[in-house]
Coordinates of N, CA and C in Angstrom, one line a residue:
M1 N 69.9 101.2 84.0 CA 70.7 101.5 85.2 C 70.8 103.1 85.3
N2 N 70.6 103.6 86.4 CA 70.7 105.1 86.6 C 72.2 105.4 86.6
M3 N 72.6 106.2 85.6 CA 74.0 106.6 85.4 C 74.4 107.7 86.4
G4 N 73.5 108.3 87.2 CA 73.8 109.4 88.0 C 74.3 109.0 89.4
G5 N 74.2 107.7 89.8 CA 74.6 107.3 91.1 C 76.1 107.0 91.3
F6 N 76.4 106.6 92.5 CA 77.8 106.2 92.8 C 77.8 104.9 93.5
L7 N 78.9 104.2 93.4 CA 79.1 102.9 94.0 C 80.4 103.0 94.9
V8 N 80.3 102.2 96.0 CA 81.5 102.0 96.8 C 81.9 100.5 96.5
V9 N 83.1 100.3 96.0 CA 83.6 99.0 95.7 C 84.9 98.7 96.5
Q10 N 85.3 97.5 96.5 CA 86.5 97.1 97.3 C 87.6 96.6 96.3
C11 N 88.8 97.1 96.5 CA 89.9 96.7 95.7 C 90.2 95.2 95.9
G12 N 90.3 94.5 94.9 CA 90.5 93.0 95.0 C 91.9 92.7 95.4
K13 N 92.8 93.6 95.4 CA 94.2 93.3 95.8 C 94.5 93.7 97.2
C14 N 94.2 95.0 97.6 CA 94.6 95.5 98.9 C 93.4 95.7 99.8
G15 N 92.2 95.6 99.3 CA 91.0 95.7 100.1 C 90.5 97.2 100.4
N16 N 91.2 98.1 99.8 CA 90.8 99.5 100.0 C 89.4 99.8 99.4
L17 N 88.7 100.7 100.0 CA 87.4 101.1 99.5 C 87.5 102.2 98.5
L18 N 86.8 102.0 97.4 CA 86.9 103.0 96.3 C 85.6 103.6 95.9
L19 N 85.5 104.8 95.5 CA 84.3 105.5 95.1 C 84.4 105.6 93.6
C20 N 83.3 105.2 92.9 CA 83.2 105.3 91.5 C 81.8 105.6 91.0
K21 N 81.7 106.1 89.8 CA 80.4 106.4 89.3 C 79.7 105.1 88.8
E22 N 78.4 105.1 89.0 CA 77.7 103.9 88.5 C 77.8 103.9 87.0
G23 N 78.1 102.7 86.5 CA 78.3 102.5 85.0 C 79.8 102.6 84.6
Q24 N 80.6 103.0 85.6 CA 82.1 103.0 85.3 C 82.6 101.6 85.2
R25 N 83.5 101.3 84.3 CA 83.9 99.9 84.1 C 85.2 99.6 85.0
T26 N 86.1 100.5 85.0 CA 87.3 100.3 85.8 C 87.7 101.5 86.7
R27 N 88.5 101.2 87.7 CA 88.9 102.2 88.6 C 90.3 101.8 89.1
R28 N 91.3 102.6 89.1 CA 92.6 102.3 89.6 C 92.7 102.6 91.0
C29 N 93.1 101.7 91.8 CA 93.2 101.9 93.3 C 94.4 102.9 93.5
P30 N 94.1 104.0 94.2 CA 95.2 105.0 94.5 C 96.3 104.5 95.5
Y31 N 96.0 103.4 96.2 CA 96.9 102.9 97.2 C 97.9 101.8 96.6
C32 N 97.3 100.9 95.9 CA 98.2 99.8 95.4 C 98.4 99.8 93.9
G33 N 97.6 100.6 93.2 CA 97.7 100.7 91.7 C 97.0 99.7 90.9
F34 N 96.3 98.8 91.6 CA 95.6 97.7 90.9 C 94.4 98.3 90.1
A35 N 94.2 97.8 88.9 CA 93.1 98.2 88.0 C 91.9 97.3 88.4
V36 N 90.9 97.9 89.1 CA 89.8 97.2 89.6 C 88.7 97.2 88.5
N37 N 88.2 96.0 88.2 CA 87.1 95.9 87.3 C 85.8 96.1 88.1
V38 N 85.2 97.3 88.0 CA 84.1 97.7 88.8 C 82.9 96.7 88.6
L39 N 82.7 96.3 87.4 CA 81.6 95.4 87.1 C 81.7 94.1 87.9
R40 N 82.9 93.6 88.1 CA 83.1 92.3 88.8 C 83.5 92.4 90.3
S41 N 83.8 93.6 90.7 CA 84.2 93.8 92.1 C 83.1 93.8 93.1
R42 N 83.5 93.6 94.3 CA 82.5 93.6 95.4 C 81.9 95.0 95.7
K43 N 80.6 95.1 95.5 CA 80.0 96.4 95.7 C 79.4 96.4 97.2
L44 N 79.9 97.4 97.9 CA 79.6 97.5 99.3 C 78.4 98.5 99.6
A45 N 78.3 99.5 98.7 CA 77.2 100.4 98.9 C 76.9 101.1 97.6
K46 N 75.6 101.6 97.5 CA 75.2 102.4 96.4 C 74.6 103.7 96.9
A47 N 74.9 104.8 96.3 CA 74.4 106.1 96.8 C 74.0 106.9 95.6
E48 N 73.1 107.8 95.9 CA 72.6 108.8 94.9 C 73.5 110.0 94.7
S49 N 74.2 110.3 95.8 CA 75.1 111.5 95.7 C 76.5 111.1 96.2
I50 N 77.4 111.9 95.8 CA 78.8 111.7 96.2 C 79.0 111.8 97.7
R51 N 78.2 112.7 98.3 CA 78.3 112.9 99.8 C 77.8 111.6 100.5
E52 N 76.7 111.0 100.0 CA 76.2 109.7 100.6 C 77.3 108.6 100.4
A53 N 77.9 108.6 99.3 CA 78.9 107.5 99.0 C 80.1 107.7 99.9
R54 N 80.6 109.0 100.1 CA 81.7 109.2 101.0 C 81.3 108.9 102.5
E55 N 80.1 109.1 102.9 CA 79.7 108.8 104.2 C 79.7 107.3 104.4
A56 N 79.2 106.5 103.4 CA 79.2 105.1 103.4 C 80.7 104.5 103.6
I57 N 81.6 105.1 102.9 CA 83.0 104.7 103.0 C 83.5 105.0 104.4
S58 N 83.2 106.2 105.0 CA 83.6 106.5 106.3 C 83.1 105.5 107.3
K59 N 81.8 105.2 107.2 CA 81.1 104.3 108.2 C 81.7 102.9 108.1
R60 N 82.0 102.5 106.9 CA 82.6 101.1 106.7 C 84.0 101.1 107.2
K61 N 84.8 102.1 107.0 CA 86.1 102.1 107.5 C 86.1 102.2 109.1
E62 N 85.2 102.9 109.7 CA 85.1 103.0 111.1 C 84.7 101.6 111.7
A63 N 83.8 100.9 111.0 CA 83.4 99.6 111.5 C 84.6 98.6 111.4
L64 N 85.4 98.7 110.3 CA 86.6 97.9 110.2 C 87.6 98.2 111.3
R65 N 87.8 99.5 111.6 CA 88.8 99.9 112.6 C 88.3 99.3 113.9
G66 N 87.0 99.4 114.2 CA 86.5 98.9 115.5 C 86.7 97.4 115.6
A67 N 86.7 96.7 114.5 CA 86.9 95.3 114.5 C 88.4 94.9 114.5
G68 N 89.2 95.9 114.4 CA 90.7 95.7 114.5 C 91.3 95.2 113.2
S69 N 90.5 95.3 112.1 CA 91.1 94.8 110.8 C 91.6 95.9 109.9
L70 N 91.5 97.1 110.3 CA 92.0 98.2 109.5 C 92.7 99.2 110.4
K71 N 93.9 99.7 109.9 CA 94.7 100.7 110.7 C 94.5 102.0 110.0
K72 N 94.5 103.1 110.8 CA 94.5 104.4 110.2 C 95.8 104.6 109.5
R73 N 95.7 105.4 108.4 CA 96.9 105.7 107.6 C 97.9 106.5 108.5
G74 N 99.1 106.1 108.4 CA 100.2 106.8 109.1 C 100.4 106.3 110.5
S75 N 99.7 105.3 110.9 CA 99.9 104.7 112.3 C 100.4 103.3 112.2

């Protein structure tokens, strides 16, 4: 496995999208505090750079907002 890539995973508790390094085992969700097991979590995207991973998160969130299943923070 290439250890230089990034993954976009989904929190199993709140559904938030998280950015983590490929090969990382756990990631704590900054919104709900849930300890996400990266190896078992739903992987939504894989990227070679952090910029690509952030773009993937933005696109996914926009798609969810368009479908009405995600609200903008603070609204």
